[in-house]
């Protein structure tokens, strides 16, 4: 059973910083892309940042220059460093890992961690 455990969500003031962590219980973690998604009340879940197994990163435009996604394969952990937080960043943040082989796609999700940014 693959488990993803997120932590680091909190209430923070506008302009503040948070680092989210995602610890994954899978021995092949390095083979997976790691993604951070968020879902605000009444809105669809959106991809925030992704880091591939080869450390290539992508970000949604709204967080470019403010958020940084990293990974630590030795500790099976993904991170999302969030700076200059804005009230519109308020959401539940989810960690995802994904790997696509020739025949299958393997995808796992965490339970989510709440980030609230006050103005």
Short mmCIF file of N, CA and C in Angstrom, two decimals:
data_model
loop_
_atom_site.label_atom_id
_atom_site.label_comp_id
_atom_site.label_asym_id
_atom_site.label_seq_id
_atom_site.Cartn_x
_atom_site.Cartn_y
_atom_site.Cartn_z
N UNK A 1 0.85 -1.19 0.00
CA UNK A 1 0.00 0.00 0.00
C UNK A 1 0.89 1.24 0.00
N UNK A 2 0.79 2.05 -1.04
CA UNK A 2 1.58 3.27 -1.12
C UNK A 2 0.89 4.36 -0.32
N UNK A 3 1.66 5.02 0.52
CA UNK A 3 1.12 6.12 1.31
C UNK A 3 1.90 7.40 1.04
N UNK A 4 1.18 8.49 0.92
CA UNK A 4 1.77 9.82 0.80
C UNK A 4 1.27 10.63 1.99
N UNK A 5 2.18 11.14 2.77
CA UNK A 5 1.82 11.90 3.96
C UNK A 5 2.33 13.32 3.81
N UNK A 6 1.38 14.25 3.67
CA UNK A 6 1.73 15.66 3.53
C UNK A 6 1.75 16.33 4.90
N UNK A 7 2.55 17.35 5.00
CA UNK A 7 2.60 18.16 6.21
C UNK A 7 3.09 19.55 5.85
N UNK A 8 2.91 20.47 6.78
CA UNK A 8 3.42 21.82 6.59
C UNK A 8 2.36 22.87 6.35
N UNK A 9 1.13 22.45 6.12
CA UNK A 9 0.08 23.42 5.93
C UNK A 9 -0.19 24.20 7.21
N UNK A 10 -0.59 25.45 7.06
CA UNK A 10 -0.81 26.29 8.23
C UNK A 10 -1.56 27.55 7.83
N UNK A 11 -1.88 28.35 8.84
CA UNK A 11 -2.42 29.69 8.63
C UNK A 11 -1.23 30.65 8.64
N UNK A 12 -1.12 31.46 7.60
CA UNK A 12 0.00 32.38 7.48
C UNK A 12 -0.50 33.71 6.93
N UNK A 13 0.18 34.76 7.27
CA UNK A 13 -0.21 36.08 6.77
C UNK A 13 0.27 36.28 5.33
N UNK A 14 -0.41 37.14 4.64
CA UNK A 14 -0.02 37.48 3.28
C UNK A 14 1.44 37.96 3.26
N UNK A 15 2.19 37.46 2.28
CA UNK A 15 3.61 37.77 2.21
C UNK A 15 4.50 36.77 2.91
N UNK A 16 3.90 35.87 3.66
CA UNK A 16 4.67 34.89 4.41
C UNK A 16 5.10 33.71 3.57
N UNK A 17 5.73 32.76 4.23
CA UNK A 17 6.28 31.58 3.56
C UNK A 17 5.88 30.30 4.29
N UNK A 18 5.77 29.24 3.52
CA UNK A 18 5.54 27.91 4.06
C UNK A 18 6.29 26.90 3.21
N UNK A 19 6.66 25.79 3.82
CA UNK A 19 7.21 24.67 3.07
C UNK A 19 6.35 23.44 3.33
N UNK A 20 5.80 22.88 2.28
CA UNK A 20 5.04 21.65 2.37
C UNK A 20 5.95 20.46 2.11
N UNK A 21 5.71 19.38 2.84
CA UNK A 21 6.48 18.16 2.65
C UNK A 21 5.54 17.01 2.31
N UNK A 22 6.06 16.06 1.55
CA UNK A 22 5.29 14.88 1.16
C UNK A 22 6.21 13.67 1.26
N UNK A 23 5.99 12.86 2.26
CA UNK A 23 6.80 11.66 2.46
C UNK A 23 6.06 10.48 1.85
N UNK A 24 6.76 9.74 1.02
CA UNK A 24 6.13 8.68 0.24
C UNK A 24 6.70 7.32 0.62
N UNK A 25 5.82 6.37 0.86
CA UNK A 25 6.26 5.03 1.25
C UNK A 25 6.31 4.13 0.03
N UNK A 26 7.31 4.32 -0.82
CA UNK A 26 7.49 3.49 -2.00
C UNK A 26 8.97 3.43 -2.31
N UNK A 27 9.47 2.23 -2.58
CA UNK A 27 10.91 2.07 -2.77
C UNK A 27 11.39 2.63 -4.10
N UNK A 28 10.47 2.80 -5.05
CA UNK A 28 10.84 3.28 -6.37
C UNK A 28 10.52 4.76 -6.56
N UNK A 29 10.57 5.50 -5.47
CA UNK A 29 10.19 6.92 -5.49
C UNK A 29 10.93 7.69 -6.59
N UNK A 30 12.17 7.41 -6.78
CA UNK A 30 12.98 8.18 -7.74
C UNK A 30 12.47 8.03 -9.18
N UNK A 31 11.68 7.02 -9.44
CA UNK A 31 11.16 6.79 -10.79
C UNK A 31 9.89 7.60 -11.07
N UNK A 32 9.36 8.23 -10.06
CA UNK A 32 8.09 8.93 -10.17
C UNK A 32 8.27 10.43 -10.30
N UNK A 33 7.40 11.05 -11.07
CA UNK A 33 7.25 12.50 -11.02
C UNK A 33 6.47 12.84 -9.76
N UNK A 34 6.77 13.98 -9.18
CA UNK A 34 6.06 14.46 -7.99
C UNK A 34 5.32 15.73 -8.36
N UNK A 35 4.07 15.78 -8.01
CA UNK A 35 3.28 16.96 -8.31
C UNK A 35 2.59 17.49 -7.08
N UNK A 36 2.43 18.81 -7.04
CA UNK A 36 1.62 19.45 -6.01
C UNK A 36 0.42 20.08 -6.69
N UNK A 37 -0.75 19.79 -6.16
CA UNK A 37 -2.01 20.30 -6.68
C UNK A 37 -2.71 21.04 -5.55
N UNK A 38 -3.66 21.89 -5.92
CA UNK A 38 -4.44 22.57 -4.88
C UNK A 38 -5.89 22.69 -5.31
N UNK A 39 -6.73 22.75 -4.32
CA UNK A 39 -8.16 22.93 -4.57
C UNK A 39 -8.74 23.90 -3.56
N UNK A 40 -9.20 25.01 -4.08
CA UNK A 40 -9.85 26.02 -3.24
C UNK A 40 -11.35 25.73 -3.19
N UNK A 41 -12.04 26.22 -2.17
CA UNK A 41 -13.49 25.98 -2.07
C UNK A 41 -14.22 26.43 -3.31
N UNK A 42 -15.04 25.56 -3.86
CA UNK A 42 -15.84 25.91 -5.02
C UNK A 42 -15.09 25.92 -6.34
N UNK A 43 -13.83 25.51 -6.29
CA UNK A 43 -13.02 25.51 -7.52
C UNK A 43 -12.51 24.11 -7.83
N UNK A 44 -12.10 23.92 -9.07
CA UNK A 44 -11.54 22.65 -9.46
C UNK A 44 -10.10 22.53 -8.98
N UNK A 45 -9.67 21.29 -8.80
CA UNK A 45 -8.29 21.06 -8.44
C UNK A 45 -7.39 21.47 -9.60
N UNK A 46 -6.28 22.16 -9.27
CA UNK A 46 -5.36 22.59 -10.31
C UNK A 46 -3.94 22.16 -9.97
N UNK A 47 -3.18 21.90 -11.01
CA UNK A 47 -1.77 21.57 -10.82
C UNK A 47 -1.00 22.84 -10.52
N UNK A 48 -0.19 22.80 -9.49
CA UNK A 48 0.60 23.95 -9.07
C UNK A 48 2.03 23.81 -9.56
N UNK A 49 2.64 22.66 -9.33
CA UNK A 49 4.03 22.45 -9.70
C UNK A 49 4.29 20.96 -9.85
N UNK A 50 5.19 20.64 -10.76
CA UNK A 50 5.56 19.24 -10.99
C UNK A 50 7.06 19.18 -11.16
N UNK A 51 7.65 18.12 -10.61
CA UNK A 51 9.06 17.85 -10.83
C UNK A 51 9.18 16.41 -11.34
N UNK A 52 9.86 16.26 -12.46
CA UNK A 52 9.97 14.93 -13.06
C UNK A 52 11.02 14.10 -12.35
N UNK A 53 11.12 12.86 -12.77
CA UNK A 53 12.14 11.98 -12.19
C UNK A 53 13.54 12.45 -12.54
N UNK A 54 13.65 13.27 -13.57
CA UNK A 54 14.95 13.82 -13.96
C UNK A 54 15.11 15.27 -13.52
N UNK A 55 14.26 15.70 -12.58
CA UNK A 55 14.33 17.02 -11.95
C UNK A 55 13.93 18.18 -12.85
N UNK A 56 13.23 17.90 -13.91
CA UNK A 56 12.66 18.98 -14.72
C UNK A 56 11.41 19.48 -14.02
N UNK A 57 11.28 20.80 -13.92
CA UNK A 57 10.17 21.39 -13.19
C UNK A 57 9.25 22.20 -14.08
N UNK A 58 7.99 22.26 -13.67
CA UNK A 58 6.99 23.11 -14.32
C UNK A 58 6.09 23.72 -13.26
N UNK A 59 5.66 24.94 -13.53
CA UNK A 59 4.82 25.65 -12.57
C UNK A 59 3.64 26.30 -13.29
N UNK A 60 2.53 26.40 -12.59
CA UNK A 60 1.42 27.19 -13.10
C UNK A 60 1.84 28.66 -13.05
N UNK A 61 1.38 29.44 -13.99
CA UNK A 61 1.85 30.82 -14.11
C UNK A 61 1.67 31.62 -12.83
N UNK A 62 0.61 31.37 -12.11
CA UNK A 62 0.29 32.18 -10.94
C UNK A 62 1.28 32.02 -9.79
N UNK A 63 2.13 30.99 -9.83
CA UNK A 63 3.08 30.78 -8.74
C UNK A 63 4.53 30.90 -9.20
N UNK A 64 4.75 31.11 -10.47
CA UNK A 64 6.12 31.22 -10.97
C UNK A 64 6.85 32.36 -10.27
N UNK A 65 8.07 32.07 -9.84
CA UNK A 65 8.86 33.06 -9.14
C UNK A 65 8.59 33.12 -7.65
N UNK A 66 7.54 32.45 -7.20
CA UNK A 66 7.20 32.45 -5.76
C UNK A 66 7.34 31.06 -5.13
N UNK A 67 6.99 30.04 -5.89
CA UNK A 67 7.02 28.66 -5.38
C UNK A 67 8.19 27.90 -6.01
N UNK A 68 8.74 26.96 -5.25
CA UNK A 68 9.81 26.10 -5.75
C UNK A 68 9.52 24.66 -5.34
N UNK A 69 9.51 23.77 -6.31
CA UNK A 69 9.32 22.35 -6.03
C UNK A 69 10.67 21.64 -6.09
N UNK A 70 10.90 20.79 -5.09
CA UNK A 70 12.13 20.02 -5.05
C UNK A 70 11.81 18.60 -4.60
N UNK A 71 12.82 17.75 -4.67
CA UNK A 71 12.64 16.37 -4.23
C UNK A 71 13.93 15.86 -3.60
N UNK A 72 13.78 14.93 -2.68
CA UNK A 72 14.92 14.30 -2.02
C UNK A 72 14.71 12.79 -2.17
N UNK A 73 15.33 12.23 -3.16
CA UNK A 73 15.11 10.80 -3.43
C UNK A 73 15.66 9.91 -2.32
N UNK A 74 16.68 10.36 -1.64
CA UNK A 74 17.26 9.56 -0.56
C UNK A 74 16.27 9.37 0.59
N UNK A 75 15.36 10.35 0.75
CA UNK A 75 14.39 10.28 1.84
C UNK A 75 12.95 10.17 1.35
N UNK A 76 12.79 9.85 0.06
CA UNK A 76 11.45 9.65 -0.51
C UNK A 76 10.51 10.81 -0.19
N UNK A 77 11.00 12.02 -0.36
CA UNK A 77 10.22 13.20 0.04
C UNK A 77 10.19 14.24 -1.07
N UNK A 78 9.02 14.82 -1.26
CA UNK A 78 8.87 15.95 -2.14
C UNK A 78 8.54 17.19 -1.32
N UNK A 79 8.97 18.34 -1.82
CA UNK A 79 8.76 19.60 -1.10
C UNK A 79 8.16 20.65 -2.02
N UNK A 80 7.43 21.56 -1.40
CA UNK A 80 6.97 22.74 -2.11
C UNK A 80 7.25 23.94 -1.21
N UNK A 81 8.22 24.74 -1.60
CA UNK A 81 8.55 25.95 -0.88
C UNK A 81 7.71 27.08 -1.46
N UNK A 82 6.95 27.72 -0.58
CA UNK A 82 6.03 28.77 -1.03
C UNK A 82 6.41 30.08 -0.37
N UNK A 83 6.79 31.05 -1.17
CA UNK A 83 7.14 32.38 -0.70
C UNK A 83 6.13 33.41 -1.19
N UNK A 84 6.15 34.56 -0.57
CA UNK A 84 5.28 35.68 -0.97
C UNK A 84 3.84 35.22 -1.14
N UNK A 85 3.35 34.52 -0.15
CA UNK A 85 2.02 33.94 -0.24
C UNK A 85 0.95 35.02 -0.31
N UNK A 86 -0.09 34.71 -1.08
CA UNK A 86 -1.20 35.62 -1.28
C UNK A 86 -2.49 34.95 -0.80
N UNK A 87 -3.51 35.73 -0.48
CA UNK A 87 -4.79 35.12 -0.07
C UNK A 87 -5.34 34.15 -1.11
N UNK A 88 -5.09 34.42 -2.37
CA UNK A 88 -5.59 33.52 -3.43
C UNK A 88 -4.84 32.18 -3.48
N UNK A 89 -3.79 32.03 -2.70
CA UNK A 89 -3.12 30.74 -2.58
C UNK A 89 -3.82 29.82 -1.58
N UNK A 90 -4.80 30.34 -0.89
CA UNK A 90 -5.53 29.55 0.08
C UNK A 90 -6.22 28.38 -0.58
N UNK A 91 -5.95 27.17 -0.08
CA UNK A 91 -6.50 25.95 -0.68
C UNK A 91 -6.03 24.75 0.13
N UNK A 92 -6.61 23.61 -0.19
CA UNK A 92 -6.04 22.35 0.28
C UNK A 92 -5.02 21.92 -0.78
N UNK A 93 -3.81 21.63 -0.32
CA UNK A 93 -2.73 21.24 -1.22
C UNK A 93 -2.53 19.72 -1.14
N UNK A 94 -2.46 19.11 -2.30
CA UNK A 94 -2.32 17.66 -2.40
C UNK A 94 -1.02 17.30 -3.10
N UNK A 95 -0.41 16.26 -2.62
CA UNK A 95 0.79 15.71 -3.24
C UNK A 95 0.38 14.51 -4.09
N UNK A 96 1.02 14.39 -5.23
CA UNK A 96 0.76 13.27 -6.14
C UNK A 96 2.09 12.75 -6.66
N UNK A 97 2.18 11.42 -6.82
CA UNK A 97 3.30 10.85 -7.56
C UNK A 97 2.73 10.09 -8.75
N UNK A 98 3.48 10.10 -9.86
CA UNK A 98 2.96 9.49 -11.09
C UNK A 98 4.10 8.93 -11.92
N UNK A 99 3.88 7.75 -12.43
CA UNK A 99 4.84 7.13 -13.33
C UNK A 99 4.09 6.43 -14.45
N UNK A 100 4.54 6.63 -15.66
CA UNK A 100 3.89 6.03 -16.81
C UNK A 100 4.86 5.06 -17.48
N UNK A 101 4.42 3.80 -17.59
CA UNK A 101 5.23 2.83 -18.32
C UNK A 101 4.59 2.62 -19.68
N UNK A 102 5.10 1.67 -20.40
CA UNK A 102 4.56 1.39 -21.73
C UNK A 102 3.10 0.95 -21.67
N UNK A 103 2.74 0.27 -20.58
CA UNK A 103 1.41 -0.34 -20.51
C UNK A 103 0.51 0.24 -19.43
N UNK A 104 1.07 0.90 -18.45
CA UNK A 104 0.26 1.36 -17.34
C UNK A 104 0.71 2.72 -16.83
N UNK A 105 -0.21 3.37 -16.15
CA UNK A 105 0.09 4.59 -15.41
C UNK A 105 -0.15 4.32 -13.93
N UNK A 106 0.85 4.65 -13.14
CA UNK A 106 0.77 4.48 -11.70
C UNK A 106 0.67 5.87 -11.07
N UNK A 107 -0.37 6.07 -10.27
CA UNK A 107 -0.64 7.39 -9.72
C UNK A 107 -1.17 7.25 -8.31
N UNK A 108 -0.60 8.03 -7.41
CA UNK A 108 -1.00 7.97 -6.01
C UNK A 108 -1.13 9.39 -5.46
N UNK A 109 -2.07 9.55 -4.51
CA UNK A 109 -2.36 10.87 -3.94
C UNK A 109 -2.27 10.85 -2.41
N UNK A 110 -1.91 12.00 -1.89
CA UNK A 110 -1.95 12.19 -0.45
C UNK A 110 -3.32 12.68 -0.01
N UNK A 111 -3.46 12.88 1.28
CA UNK A 111 -4.75 13.25 1.85
C UNK A 111 -4.99 14.75 1.85
N UNK A 112 -3.97 15.53 1.62
CA UNK A 112 -4.12 16.98 1.55
C UNK A 112 -3.72 17.67 2.83
N UNK A 113 -3.27 18.90 2.68
CA UNK A 113 -2.92 19.74 3.83
C UNK A 113 -3.43 21.15 3.56
N UNK A 114 -4.03 21.75 4.57
CA UNK A 114 -4.68 23.05 4.39
C UNK A 114 -3.67 24.19 4.50
N UNK A 115 -3.72 25.06 3.51
CA UNK A 115 -2.94 26.30 3.54
C UNK A 115 -3.93 27.46 3.51
N UNK A 116 -3.84 28.33 4.51
CA UNK A 116 -4.71 29.48 4.58
C UNK A 116 -3.86 30.73 4.70
N UNK A 117 -4.08 31.67 3.77
CA UNK A 117 -3.31 32.91 3.76
C UNK A 117 -4.26 34.05 4.08
N UNK A 118 -4.00 34.73 5.18
CA UNK A 118 -4.85 35.84 5.59
C UNK A 118 -4.32 37.15 5.02
N UNK A 119 -5.24 38.04 4.73
CA UNK A 119 -4.84 39.34 4.14
C UNK A 119 -4.53 40.36 5.20
#
